[in-house]
Coordinates of C-alpha atoms and ligand atoms in Angstrom, one line a residue:
Chain A
M1201 CA 0.0 0.0 0.0
E1202 CA 1.1 3.5 -0.8
K1203 CA 2.4 5.6 2.1
A1204 CA 0.1 8.4 2.9
V1205 CA 1.5 11.9 2.1
T1206 CA 2.4 13.4 5.5
H1207 CA 4.9 15.8 4.1
I1208 CA 3.6 19.0 2.6
P1209 CA 6.0 20.2 0.0
E1210 CA 8.2 23.3 0.7
T1211 CA 6.5 25.4 -2.0
V1212 CA 3.9 26.6 0.5
A1213 CA 6.4 28.9 2.2
P1214 CA 9.7 29.9 0.8
P1215 CA 12.7 28.3 2.6
A1216 CA 14.1 30.1 5.6
F1217 CA 17.2 31.5 3.8
I1218 CA 15.1 33.1 1.0
R1219 CA 12.6 34.4 3.6
R1220 CA 15.4 36.0 5.5
E1221 CA 17.7 37.2 2.7
G1222 CA 15.3 37.5 -0.2
V1223 CA 14.8 41.2 -0.3
P1224 CA 18.5 42.2 0.1
L1225 CA 19.5 39.6 -2.5
I1226 CA 17.0 40.7 -5.0
L1227 CA 17.8 44.4 -4.3
F1228 CA 21.6 43.9 -4.9
A1229 CA 21.1 41.6 -7.8
L1230 CA 18.9 44.3 -9.5
L1231 CA 21.5 47.0 -8.8
L1232 CA 24.3 44.8 -10.2
L1233 CA 22.4 44.1 -13.4
A1234 CA 20.9 47.6 -13.9
P1235 CA 23.8 49.1 -15.8
F1236 CA 23.9 46.2 -18.3
V1237 CA 20.2 46.6 -18.9
A1238 CA 20.5 50.4 -19.0
R1239 CA 22.6 50.2 -22.1
F1240 CA 19.6 49.5 -24.2
F1241 CA 17.7 52.5 -22.9
A1242 CA 18.6 56.0 -21.9
E1243 CA 21.9 54.9 -20.3
S1244 CA 23.3 58.0 -18.8
Y1245 CA 19.9 59.0 -17.4
L1246 CA 19.3 55.7 -15.8
L1247 CA 22.8 55.4 -14.4
A1248 CA 22.5 58.8 -12.9
L1249 CA 19.0 58.0 -11.4
F1250 CA 20.2 54.7 -9.9
S1251 CA 23.5 56.1 -8.7
R1252 CA 21.6 58.9 -6.9
T1253 CA 19.2 56.3 -5.5
M1254 CA 22.0 54.2 -4.1
I1255 CA 23.7 57.3 -2.6
F1256 CA 20.5 58.1 -0.7
A1257 CA 20.2 54.5 0.2
I1258 CA 23.5 54.8 2.1
A1259 CA 22.3 57.9 3.8
A1260 CA 19.0 56.3 4.8
L1261 CA 20.8 53.1 5.9
S1262 CA 23.0 55.2 8.2
L1263 CA 20.0 57.0 9.6
D1264 CA 18.3 53.6 10.2
L1265 CA 21.2 52.7 12.6
I1266 CA 20.2 55.5 15.0
L1267 CA 16.5 55.9 14.1
G1268 CA 15.5 52.3 13.6
Y1269 CA 17.9 50.5 15.9
G1270 CA 18.4 53.2 18.5
A1271 CA 14.9 54.9 18.4
L1272 CA 16.7 58.2 18.3
V1273 CA 14.8 60.5 15.9
S1274 CA 17.6 62.6 14.4
F1275 CA 16.2 65.5 12.4
G1276 CA 19.5 66.8 11.2
H1277 CA 21.0 63.9 9.4
A1278 CA 21.3 65.7 6.0
A1279 CA 24.1 67.8 7.6
F1280 CA 26.4 64.8 7.2
L1281 CA 25.6 64.7 3.5
G1282 CA 26.9 68.3 3.4
F1283 CA 30.0 67.6 5.4
G1284 CA 30.9 64.7 3.0
A1285 CA 30.1 66.8 -0.1
Y1286 CA 32.1 69.8 1.1
G1287 CA 35.0 67.6 1.9
V1288 CA 35.2 67.0 -1.8
G1289 CA 34.3 70.6 -2.8
I1290 CA 36.6 72.5 -0.6
L1291 CA 39.7 70.4 -1.5
A1292 CA 38.7 70.6 -5.2
A1293 CA 38.5 74.4 -4.9
H1294 CA 42.1 74.3 -3.9
G1295 CA 43.1 72.0 -6.7
V1296 CA 43.1 68.8 -4.8
S1297 CA 40.9 66.3 -6.5
E1298 CA 42.5 63.2 -5.1
A1299 CA 40.0 60.8 -3.5
S1300 CA 42.5 59.5 -1.0
L1301 CA 42.7 63.0 0.5
Q1302 CA 39.1 64.1 -0.1
L1303 CA 37.5 61.0 1.3
P1304 CA 39.4 61.0 4.7
L1305 CA 38.5 64.7 5.1
A1306 CA 34.8 64.0 4.2
L1307 CA 34.6 61.2 6.7
A1308 CA 36.7 62.8 9.5
S1309 CA 34.7 66.1 9.4
S1310 CA 31.4 64.1 9.4
A1311 CA 32.7 62.1 12.4
L1312 CA 33.8 65.1 14.3
F1313 CA 30.6 66.9 13.7
A1314 CA 28.7 63.8 14.9
L1315 CA 30.9 63.5 17.9
V1316 CA 30.4 67.1 19.0
T1317 CA 26.7 67.5 18.2
G1318 CA 25.9 63.9 19.4
A1319 CA 27.6 64.5 22.7
L1320 CA 25.3 67.5 23.3
S1321 CA 22.1 66.1 21.7
L1322 CA 22.2 62.7 23.4
R1323 CA 21.9 64.5 26.8
T1324 CA 18.3 65.2 25.8
K1325 CA 15.4 62.9 25.1
G1326 CA 12.3 62.6 22.9
V1327 CA 11.1 65.9 21.4
Y1328 CA 14.1 67.8 22.7
F1329 CA 16.4 65.4 20.9
I1330 CA 14.5 66.0 17.7
M1331 CA 14.7 69.8 18.2
I1332 CA 18.4 69.9 19.0
T1333 CA 19.4 67.7 16.1
L1334 CA 17.3 69.9 13.9
A1335 CA 19.1 73.0 15.3
F1336 CA 22.5 71.5 14.7
G1337 CA 21.5 70.6 11.2
Q1338 CA 20.4 74.2 10.5
M1339 CA 23.7 75.5 12.0
A1340 CA 25.6 73.3 9.5
F1341 CA 23.3 74.6 6.7
F1342 CA 24.0 78.2 7.5
L1343 CA 27.6 77.5 7.9
A1344 CA 27.7 76.2 4.4
V1345 CA 25.7 79.3 3.2
S1346 CA 28.3 81.6 4.8
L1347 CA 31.2 79.9 3.0
A1348 CA 31.4 82.7 0.3
A1349 CA 34.8 81.4 -0.9
Y1350 CA 33.1 78.1 -1.7
G1351 CA 30.0 79.4 -3.5
G1352 CA 28.0 80.4 -0.5
D1353 CA 24.3 80.2 -1.2
D1354 CA 24.7 79.0 -4.7
G1355 CA 27.2 76.3 -4.1
M1356 CA 29.9 75.5 -6.6
T1357 CA 30.5 73.3 -9.5
L1358 CA 33.4 70.8 -9.2
P1359 CA 36.1 71.1 -11.8
S1360 CA 36.3 67.3 -12.0
R1361 CA 35.2 64.2 -10.2
S1362 CA 37.6 62.7 -7.6
R1363 CA 40.7 61.0 -8.9
L1364 CA 41.6 57.6 -7.6
F1365 CA 45.4 57.7 -6.9
G1366 CA 45.8 60.0 -9.9
F1367 CA 43.6 58.1 -12.3
D1368 CA 40.4 59.7 -13.6
V1369 CA 38.5 56.4 -13.8
L1370 CA 35.5 57.9 -12.1
E1371 CA 34.8 60.2 -15.0
D1372 CA 33.2 57.2 -16.5
D1373 CA 29.6 57.0 -15.3
R1374 CA 29.6 53.3 -15.1
A1375 CA 32.8 53.2 -13.0
L1376 CA 31.2 55.7 -10.6
Y1377 CA 28.1 53.6 -10.5
F1378 CA 30.0 50.5 -9.5
L1379 CA 32.0 52.4 -6.9
I1380 CA 28.7 53.6 -5.4
L1381 CA 27.3 50.1 -5.5
L1382 CA 30.4 48.8 -3.7
A1383 CA 30.0 51.6 -1.1
L1384 CA 26.4 50.7 -0.6
L1385 CA 27.2 47.0 -0.3
G1386 CA 30.0 47.7 2.1
S1387 CA 27.9 50.0 4.3
Y1388 CA 25.1 47.4 4.3
L1389 CA 27.3 44.6 5.4
V1390 CA 29.1 46.6 8.0
S1391 CA 25.8 47.8 9.4
R1392 CA 24.5 44.3 9.5
A1393 CA 27.5 43.1 11.4
I1394 CA 27.3 46.1 13.8
V1395 CA 23.6 45.6 14.7
M1396 CA 24.1 41.9 15.5
S1397 CA 27.3 42.4 17.5
R1398 CA 27.6 42.9 21.2
F1399 CA 27.6 46.6 20.6
G1400 CA 24.5 46.5 18.4
R1401 CA 22.7 44.4 21.0
V1402 CA 23.3 47.1 23.6
I1403 CA 21.8 49.7 21.2
R1404 CA 18.8 47.4 20.4
G1405 CA 18.3 46.8 24.1
A1406 CA 18.3 50.5 24.8
R1407 CA 15.6 50.9 22.1
E1408 CA 13.3 48.6 24.1
N1409 CA 14.0 49.6 27.6
P1410 CA 16.8 52.0 28.5
Q1411 CA 16.1 51.8 32.2
R1412 CA 16.5 48.1 32.2
M1413 CA 19.8 48.4 30.3
A1414 CA 21.1 50.9 32.8
A1415 CA 20.1 48.6 35.6
I1416 CA 22.0 45.8 34.0
G1417 CA 25.1 48.0 34.0
F1418 CA 25.3 49.7 30.6
P1419 CA 26.1 53.4 30.6
L1420 CA 24.0 54.0 27.4
F1421 CA 25.3 57.5 26.6
R1422 CA 28.6 56.3 25.3
Y1423 CA 27.1 53.5 23.3
Q1424 CA 24.6 55.8 21.7
L1425 CA 27.2 58.4 21.0
T1426 CA 29.4 55.8 19.3
M1427 CA 26.5 54.8 17.1
Y1428 CA 25.7 58.4 16.3
V1429 CA 29.3 58.9 15.1
I1430 CA 29.2 55.7 13.0
A1431 CA 26.0 56.8 11.4
G1432 CA 27.2 60.3 10.8
T1433 CA 30.5 59.0 9.2
M1434 CA 28.6 56.6 7.0
C1435 CA 26.3 59.5 5.8
G1436 CA 29.5 61.5 5.2
L1437 CA 30.5 58.8 2.7
A1438 CA 27.1 59.3 1.0
G1439 CA 27.9 63.0 0.8
F1440 CA 31.3 62.3 -0.8
L1441 CA 29.6 60.2 -3.4
L1442 CA 26.8 62.7 -4.0
A1443 CA 29.3 65.5 -4.7
N1444 CA 30.9 63.2 -7.3
Q1445 CA 27.7 62.1 -8.8
T1446 CA 26.2 65.6 -9.3
G1447 CA 29.5 67.3 -9.9
F1448 CA 28.2 70.0 -7.6
V1449 CA 28.3 71.0 -4.0
S1450 CA 25.7 73.2 -2.3
P1451 CA 24.0 74.0 1.0
A1452 CA 20.8 72.5 -0.6
Y1453 CA 22.1 69.1 0.4
M1454 CA 21.8 70.0 4.1
T1455 CA 18.3 71.5 4.3
W1456 CA 16.0 70.3 7.1
Q1457 CA 13.6 69.2 4.4
R1458 CA 16.3 66.8 3.2
S1459 CA 16.7 65.5 6.7
G1460 CA 12.9 64.9 6.8
E1461 CA 13.1 63.1 3.5
L1462 CA 15.7 60.8 4.9
I1463 CA 13.4 60.0 7.8
V1464 CA 10.6 59.4 5.4
M1465 CA 12.8 57.0 3.4
V1466 CA 13.6 54.9 6.4
V1467 CA 10.0 54.8 7.7
L1468 CA 8.7 54.1 4.2
G1469 CA 10.9 51.1 3.8
G1470 CA 10.6 49.8 7.3
L1471 CA 12.4 50.9 10.5
G1472 CA 15.3 48.8 11.9
S1473 CA 16.0 46.4 9.1
L1474 CA 18.7 48.1 7.0
H1475 CA 17.5 46.7 3.7
G1476 CA 14.2 48.4 4.4
A1477 CA 16.1 51.7 4.3
I1478 CA 17.5 50.8 0.9
L1479 CA 14.1 49.9 -0.3
G1480 CA 12.6 53.1 1.1
A1481 CA 15.2 55.3 -0.5
A1482 CA 14.6 53.6 -3.9
A1483 CA 10.8 53.8 -3.5
F1484 CA 11.0 57.5 -2.5
L1485 CA 13.3 58.6 -5.3
L1486 CA 11.9 56.5 -8.1
L1487 CA 8.3 57.5 -7.2
E1488 CA 9.5 61.1 -7.0
E1489 CA 11.0 60.8 -10.5
W1490 CA 8.1 59.0 -11.9
L1491 CA 5.4 61.2 -10.4
S1492 CA 7.2 64.4 -11.2
G1493 CA 7.1 63.3 -14.9
F1494 CA 3.3 63.8 -14.8
T1495 CA 3.0 66.9 -12.7
E1496 CA 5.1 69.4 -10.8
H1497 CA 2.6 68.9 -8.0
W1498 CA 3.8 65.3 -7.5
K1499 CA 3.8 65.8 -3.7
M1500 CA 0.0 66.0 -3.8
I1501 CA 0.1 62.3 -4.9
F1502 CA 3.1 61.3 -2.9
G1503 CA 1.7 62.6 0.4
P1504 CA -1.4 60.5 0.5
F1505 CA 0.6 57.5 -0.7
L1506 CA 2.8 57.9 2.3
V1507 CA -0.1 58.2 4.6
L1508 CA -1.5 55.0 3.2
V1509 CA 1.7 53.1 3.7
V1510 CA 2.1 54.3 7.2
L1511 CA -1.5 53.5 8.0
F1512 CA -2.0 50.2 6.2
A1513 CA 1.5 48.7 5.9
R1514 CA 2.9 48.8 9.4
G1515 CA 6.6 48.2 9.2
G1516 CA 6.7 50.1 5.9
L1517 CA 7.0 48.4 2.5
L1518 CA 9.1 45.7 4.2
G1519 CA 6.3 45.0 6.6
A1520 CA 4.0 44.5 3.6
F1521 CA 6.5 42.1 2.0
R1522 CA 7.0 40.3 5.2
R1523 CA 3.3 39.6 5.4
L1524 CA 3.6 38.0 1.9
G1525 CA 6.3 35.7 3.4
I1526 CA 9.5 37.4 2.2
G1527 CA 11.8 40.0 3.7
G1528 CA 13.2 38.6 6.8
A1529 CA 13.4 39.3 10.5
R1530 CA 14.3 42.6 12.1
Chain B
M1215 CA 29.1 41.3 64.5
S1216 CA 30.0 41.0 60.9
S1217 CA 30.9 44.1 59.0
A1218 CA 28.3 46.2 57.1
I1219 CA 28.5 45.5 53.3
L1220 CA 26.0 48.3 52.5
R1221 CA 25.6 51.3 54.8
L1222 CA 23.2 54.1 54.4
E1223 CA 24.0 57.3 56.4
H1224 CA 21.4 60.0 56.9
L1225 CA 19.8 59.6 53.5
C1226 CA 17.3 62.3 52.6
K1227 CA 15.1 63.0 49.6
N1228 CA 12.2 65.4 49.0
Y1229 CA 9.8 65.6 46.1
G1230 CA 8.8 69.2 46.3
A1231 CA 7.5 69.8 49.8
L1232 CA 7.1 66.1 50.4
A1233 CA 9.9 64.5 52.5
V1234 CA 9.9 61.0 51.0
T1235 CA 13.1 59.8 52.6
E1236 CA 13.9 61.4 56.0
D1237 CA 17.3 60.7 57.6
V1238 CA 17.4 57.0 56.8
S1239 CA 20.4 55.2 58.2
L1240 CA 20.8 51.5 57.9
A1241 CA 23.6 48.9 57.8
L1242 CA 23.2 45.6 56.0
R1243 CA 25.4 42.8 57.2
E1244 CA 27.1 40.5 54.7
N1245 CA 24.8 37.8 53.4
E1246 CA 21.8 38.8 55.5
L1247 CA 18.3 39.0 54.0
H1248 CA 17.0 42.4 55.3
A1249 CA 13.4 43.2 54.6
I1250 CA 11.9 46.6 54.5
I1251 CA 8.2 46.8 55.1
G1252 CA 5.9 49.8 55.3
P1253 CA 2.5 51.0 54.1
N1254 CA 1.9 52.2 50.5
G1255 CA 3.6 55.4 49.8
A1256 CA 6.0 55.1 52.7
G1257 CA 9.0 55.7 50.4
K1258 CA 10.3 52.2 49.9
T1259 CA 10.7 52.3 46.2
T1260 CA 12.2 55.8 46.4
L1261 CA 14.8 54.4 48.8
I1262 CA 15.7 51.7 46.4
H1263 CA 16.0 54.3 43.6
Q1264 CA 18.4 56.2 45.8
I1265 CA 20.5 53.2 46.7
S1266 CA 20.6 51.9 43.2
G1267 CA 21.5 55.4 41.8
L1268 CA 18.3 55.8 39.7
A1269 CA 17.3 58.8 41.7
P1270 CA 19.8 61.2 43.3
S1271 CA 19.7 61.8 47.1
D1272 CA 19.4 65.3 48.4
S1273 CA 21.9 64.5 51.2
G1274 CA 23.5 61.6 53.0
R1275 CA 25.9 59.0 52.0
I1276 CA 25.8 55.4 50.7
L1277 CA 28.8 53.1 51.3
L1278 CA 29.3 49.7 49.6
D1279 CA 32.0 47.6 51.2
G1280 CA 33.2 50.7 53.0
K1281 CA 33.6 52.8 49.9
E1282 CA 31.4 55.7 49.2
I1283 CA 29.3 55.2 46.1
T1284 CA 26.9 58.2 46.5
P1285 CA 28.2 60.1 43.4
L1286 CA 28.2 57.0 41.1
S1287 CA 25.7 56.4 38.3
M1288 CA 23.5 53.4 38.3
P1289 CA 25.6 51.4 35.8
E1290 CA 28.8 52.2 37.8
R1291 CA 27.1 50.9 41.0
V1292 CA 26.1 47.7 39.1
H1293 CA 29.7 47.1 38.3
R1294 CA 30.6 47.5 42.0
G1295 CA 28.1 44.7 42.7
L1296 CA 24.9 46.6 43.6
V1297 CA 22.1 45.3 41.5
R1298 CA 18.4 46.0 41.7
S1299 CA 15.0 44.7 40.4
F1300 CA 11.9 46.8 39.7
Q1301 CA 8.5 46.8 41.4
I1302 CA 7.0 47.0 37.9
T1303 CA 8.4 44.2 35.7
S1304 CA 11.2 45.6 33.6
I1305 CA 12.5 43.3 30.9
L1306 CA 13.3 43.5 27.2
P1307 CA 10.0 42.1 25.8
G1308 CA 11.2 41.8 22.2
F1309 CA 14.3 39.8 23.1
S1310 CA 14.4 36.1 23.8
V1311 CA 14.5 35.0 27.5
L1312 CA 18.1 33.8 27.0
E1313 CA 19.2 37.1 25.4
N1314 CA 17.7 39.1 28.3
V1315 CA 20.0 37.3 30.6
A1316 CA 22.9 37.1 28.2
L1317 CA 22.9 40.8 28.0
A1318 CA 23.4 41.0 31.7
V1319 CA 26.3 38.6 31.4
Q1320 CA 27.7 40.6 28.5
A1321 CA 27.7 43.8 30.7
H1322 CA 30.1 42.0 33.0
E1323 CA 32.2 39.9 30.6
G1324 CA 34.7 41.9 28.7
S1325 CA 33.9 44.9 26.5
S1326 CA 30.7 45.6 24.7
F1327 CA 32.5 47.8 22.2
R1328 CA 32.8 44.9 19.9
F1329 CA 31.3 45.6 16.5
F1330 CA 31.7 42.2 14.8
G1331 CA 30.6 38.7 15.6
R1332 CA 27.1 37.7 16.4
A1333 CA 26.5 38.4 20.1
A1334 CA 23.5 36.0 20.2
A1335 CA 25.8 33.1 19.2
E1336 CA 28.5 33.8 21.9
K1337 CA 28.7 30.5 23.7
K1338 CA 30.4 31.9 26.8
L1339 CA 27.6 34.4 27.4
N1340 CA 24.9 32.0 26.6
E1341 CA 26.2 29.3 28.9
Q1342 CA 26.3 31.7 31.9
A1343 CA 22.9 33.0 31.0
M1344 CA 21.5 29.4 30.9
A1345 CA 23.0 28.8 34.3
A1346 CA 21.2 31.8 35.7
L1347 CA 18.0 30.7 34.0
A1348 CA 18.3 27.2 35.4
E1349 CA 18.8 28.6 38.8
V1350 CA 15.4 30.4 38.7
G1351 CA 13.8 27.5 36.9
L1352 CA 13.3 29.1 33.5
A1353 CA 15.7 27.0 31.5
D1354 CA 12.9 25.5 29.4
R1355 CA 11.7 29.0 28.4
A1356 CA 15.1 30.1 27.1
A1357 CA 14.1 30.4 23.5
R1358 CA 10.8 32.1 24.1
R1359 CA 10.2 35.8 23.5
A1360 CA 10.3 37.4 26.9
G1361 CA 7.2 39.5 26.3
L1362 CA 5.2 36.2 25.9
L1363 CA 6.0 34.9 29.4
S1364 CA 3.4 34.7 32.1
H1365 CA 3.6 37.4 34.8
G1366 CA 5.2 35.0 37.3
E1367 CA 7.8 33.9 34.8
K1368 CA 8.6 37.5 34.0
R1369 CA 9.4 38.0 37.7
Q1370 CA 11.6 34.9 37.6
L1371 CA 13.3 36.3 34.6
E1372 CA 14.0 39.6 36.4
L1373 CA 15.7 37.6 39.1
A1374 CA 17.8 35.7 36.6
I1375 CA 18.8 39.0 35.0
A1376 CA 19.8 40.3 38.4
L1377 CA 21.7 37.1 39.3
A1378 CA 23.6 37.1 36.0
A1379 CA 25.1 40.4 37.0
K1380 CA 26.9 38.6 39.9
P1381 CA 25.6 40.9 42.6
K1382 CA 27.1 41.4 46.0
V1383 CA 24.0 43.2 47.2
L1384 CA 20.7 42.6 45.6
L1385 CA 17.9 45.2 46.0
L1386 CA 14.5 43.6 45.3
D1387 CA 11.5 45.8 45.0
E1388 CA 8.4 43.7 45.6
P1389 CA 9.5 40.6 43.6
L1390 CA 6.2 39.0 44.5
A1391 CA 4.0 41.9 43.3
G1392 CA 1.1 40.7 41.3
T1393 CA 1.9 37.0 41.4
G1394 CA -0.6 34.3 42.2
P1395 CA -0.2 31.9 45.1
E1396 CA 1.6 29.2 43.1
E1397 CA 3.9 31.7 41.3
S1398 CA 4.8 33.4 44.6
E1399 CA 5.6 30.0 46.1
V1400 CA 8.2 29.4 43.4
L1401 CA 9.7 32.8 44.0
V1402 CA 9.8 32.5 47.7
A1403 CA 11.6 29.1 47.4
L1404 CA 14.0 30.8 45.0
L1405 CA 14.7 33.7 47.4
R1406 CA 15.3 31.2 50.2
S1407 CA 17.8 29.4 48.0
L1408 CA 19.7 32.7 47.6
K1409 CA 19.7 33.4 51.3
G1410 CA 23.1 33.3 52.9
R1411 CA 24.9 33.6 49.5
I1412 CA 24.0 37.1 48.6
T1413 CA 23.1 40.1 50.7
I1414 CA 19.5 41.0 49.9
L1415 CA 17.5 44.0 50.7
L1416 CA 13.9 42.9 50.1
I1417 CA 10.9 45.1 49.9
E1418 CA 7.7 43.1 50.1
H1419 CA 4.1 43.5 51.1
D1420 CA 3.6 39.8 51.5
M1421 CA 4.0 39.5 55.3
D1422 CA 4.1 35.7 55.4
A1423 CA 7.0 35.8 52.9
V1424 CA 8.8 38.6 54.8
F1425 CA 8.5 37.0 58.2
S1426 CA 9.6 33.6 57.0
L1427 CA 12.5 34.8 54.9
A1428 CA 14.0 37.8 56.6
D1429 CA 16.9 37.8 59.1
R1430 CA 16.1 41.3 60.1
I1431 CA 13.3 43.7 59.2
S1432 CA 13.2 47.4 59.1
V1433 CA 9.9 49.3 59.2
L1434 CA 9.6 52.4 57.0
V1435 CA 6.8 54.8 57.7
Y1436 CA 6.5 58.3 56.1
G1437 CA 10.1 58.1 55.0
Q1438 CA 11.5 57.2 58.4
I1439 CA 12.7 54.0 59.8
I1440 CA 10.8 53.5 63.0
A1441 CA 12.2 50.1 64.0
T1442 CA 14.8 47.5 63.0
G1443 CA 15.0 44.0 64.4
S1444 CA 14.5 40.3 64.1
P1445 CA 11.1 39.2 62.8
A1446 CA 10.1 38.3 66.4
E1447 CA 11.1 41.7 67.7
I1448 CA 9.2 43.5 64.9
R1449 CA 6.1 41.4 65.5
E1450 CA 6.2 42.4 69.2
N1451 CA 7.1 46.0 68.6
R1452 CA 4.4 48.3 69.8
D1453 CA 5.1 51.3 67.5
V1454 CA 5.1 49.0 64.5
R1455 CA 1.8 47.5 65.4
V1456 CA 0.2 50.9 65.8
A1457 CA 1.8 52.6 62.9
Y1458 CA 1.8 49.8 60.4
L1459 CA 0.3 46.5 61.2
G1460 CA -2.7 48.7 62.1
E1461 CA -3.6 47.1 65.3
E1462 CA -5.3 48.7 68.2
V1463 CA -2.8 48.4 71.0
V1464 CA -4.1 49.0 74.5
Ligands
ATP1266 N1 8.9 61.0 41.0 C1 8.1 61.4 42.0 N2 7.6 62.7 42.1 C2 6.9 63.1 43.1 N3 6.5 62.3 44.1 C3 6.8 61.0 44.1 C4 7.7 60.5 43.0 N4 7.9 59.2 43.3 C5 7.2 58.9 44.4 N5 6.6 60.0 44.9 C6 5.8 60.1 46.1 O1 6.7 59.7 47.2 C7 6.0 58.8 48.1 C8 6.7 57.5 48.2 O2 6.6 56.8 47.0 P1 7.2 55.4 46.9 O3 6.9 54.9 45.5 O4 8.6 55.4 47.2 O5 6.4 54.5 48.0 P2 6.4 53.0 48.3 O6 6.7 52.8 49.7 O7 7.3 52.2 47.3 O8 4.9 52.6 48.0 P3 4.3 51.2 47.4 O9 4.2 50.3 48.6 O10 2.9 51.6 46.9 O11 5.1 50.7 46.3 C9 4.6 58.7 47.6 O12 3.8 59.7 48.3 C10 4.7 59.1 46.1 O13 3.5 59.7 45.7
MG1267 MG1 7.0 50.8 45.9

C-alpha cells in the first residue's frame, strides 16, 4: 500500500534563507544588473538615477542605525551629506581632487561633527532630541551658506570628479556607478554586522527599555554616541559620493527638508531592518522621479501615498513584503 | 558582629515639599536578608531608587564595602556589585528570554565595544545565561520571546537577569508583586535558596513571605525607619503595630 502523504512540499512557504535574505539579495542583484540593462535604454539618465538612489540609500541606511535601531529621531542627518560633499568641494576648490585625500577629510569632518553634536544632543530625550538635532542641522546649513569662498548660497561646480590615486577612472559614469554600489554593499554589510554584534545588541536593548539596560550596567550614553558617530560618518560617505555624482556641492544638500526626506525613506521602507532603508530610498526617489514626470505637484500624490503606507502597511514596505512571506526578521 | 556591606548614612530626599526619605540610616550585614516593610507610599521604592542610583539623594551617604558610592551612576554601581530589580516588571520584551540574561552577562564579561561577531551566538555568554535561568527555573523557556512569558515567569526572569550580574548586594523591590499563590511559592523558594549567599535588601508587602525569609526587618513609615530588628522583635514592637500593622494596642 502507498504511504500516505504526510509531508507538505516546501513550496507553500519559501525556505528560511530566502525568507530572511530574499529582499536584500533581489535588491543587490537588480542593482548589479541595472547598468547592463540600462545600455539598451537612456543609459546616462538611468545610471544617474540609480546612482543617486544608491547614494541616498547609504544615507538612509546610516540613519536607520540610529533611528531604527536606536529609536533616536535625528532630524539633522542631512548635515552629514553636506560635510561629506564639502570635503570634496573645498579640497577641489584648492586644486586637490585626489579621493585618497578628499574621502578622509569628508569622513573625518562628518565624524567630528557627529561627535560634538551627538555629545550634546544625546543628553536630551524625545522631542528635545529632535529639536536639538534639527538645530545643529540648521547650523551646518547656515555655515555652508556663509562659505562665500566656496560658493555660499549658490554652491559650486566641481572642476572634475575625484581621482583615484591620480587616475580619472570615475569620469566614466559606469565606473562611478559600481563604486557607489560597492560603497552601498560595504555600508550594508558593515551595518548588519554592527547591529548583530555585542555593541549592536546594547543599542537594540536600549531601544526597548533604556532603564533596564542601565540597571544591567550599561552606561548608554557612550554606546549611543558611538552609534551616532558611526551613522554620521557613513552618511558622510554618501555625501562624498553625492558630490561626485552631481559634480556640484551646495547647501541645498543640508536643508531640514532633506533630513525629513531621509526619515521618510527609512519609515517608508521599514524601520530597523537596514535593507528596508535601501528599499525606502529607492521607492522614494523612483516615485518622485516618476510622479514628477506627470505633474510638478507630485507631492500631492506622494503625500497621500505615504499616509496609506504608514496606516496600512505597518513596518513600511518591508512589513508588507513580510506579510507576503518574504523579507526577513528585524 | 560581621561588617556592614551596605551602609546608608542619613539619606534624605524630597519631592517638592514632600519629604519621601527622611534621615534614613541602615547597615546591611554581609549575606543577610534584610526586609523593609511599610505602608503604601512610605517611600520604599524611592529608597531603592536612591540606593541603586536611579534617583539622586538630596543629602546623606551610601557606602558599599566601606567605599562611598553616592556620586556614582546606576551602571557604575552595578559594576561594583549593587544590582536591583523593579517593582513594575522591567525586561526587554522583544528579546528572547536567553538574550535578556545574556545581555546582563555581557555587561560584566569583557567589553561591549565589539562591533563584529554575532552576540547572540556567543557561547560563553549563553552558557552563563543558561546557568542563571536554570537557577530560577526558567531553562525550558530560554528560546521564548520574553514578552510572551506569564507574569510569574517574568518575575523569575527579572531575578535571573539580576543574578547574572553577579551581585554582592541585591535590591529587590516587591519581587512577588502581582503574582498568584503558586507563582509566589516558586519565587519564595528561590529567594530562600539565595539566602546566605548574597546580601539581599527585600521590599515586600507579603508579610508571610517577609517574616519567613528575613533575618532582620526594618519598618519604614513616612520616609523614616521607625524600627529595625528580628522578625520576632518586629512582631512584638508596639510602635510598629500601631503605625503599620494597624492594630489597636491597648
Ligand atoms: N517622581 C516622583 N515625584 C513626586 N512624588 C513622588 C515621586 N515618586 C514617588 N513620589 C511620592 O513619594 C511617596 C513615596 O513613594 P514610593 O513609591 O517610594 O512609595 P512605596 O513605599 O514604594 O509605595 P508602594 O508600597 O505603593 O510601592 C509617595 O507619596 C509618592 O507619591
Ligand atoms: Mg514601591
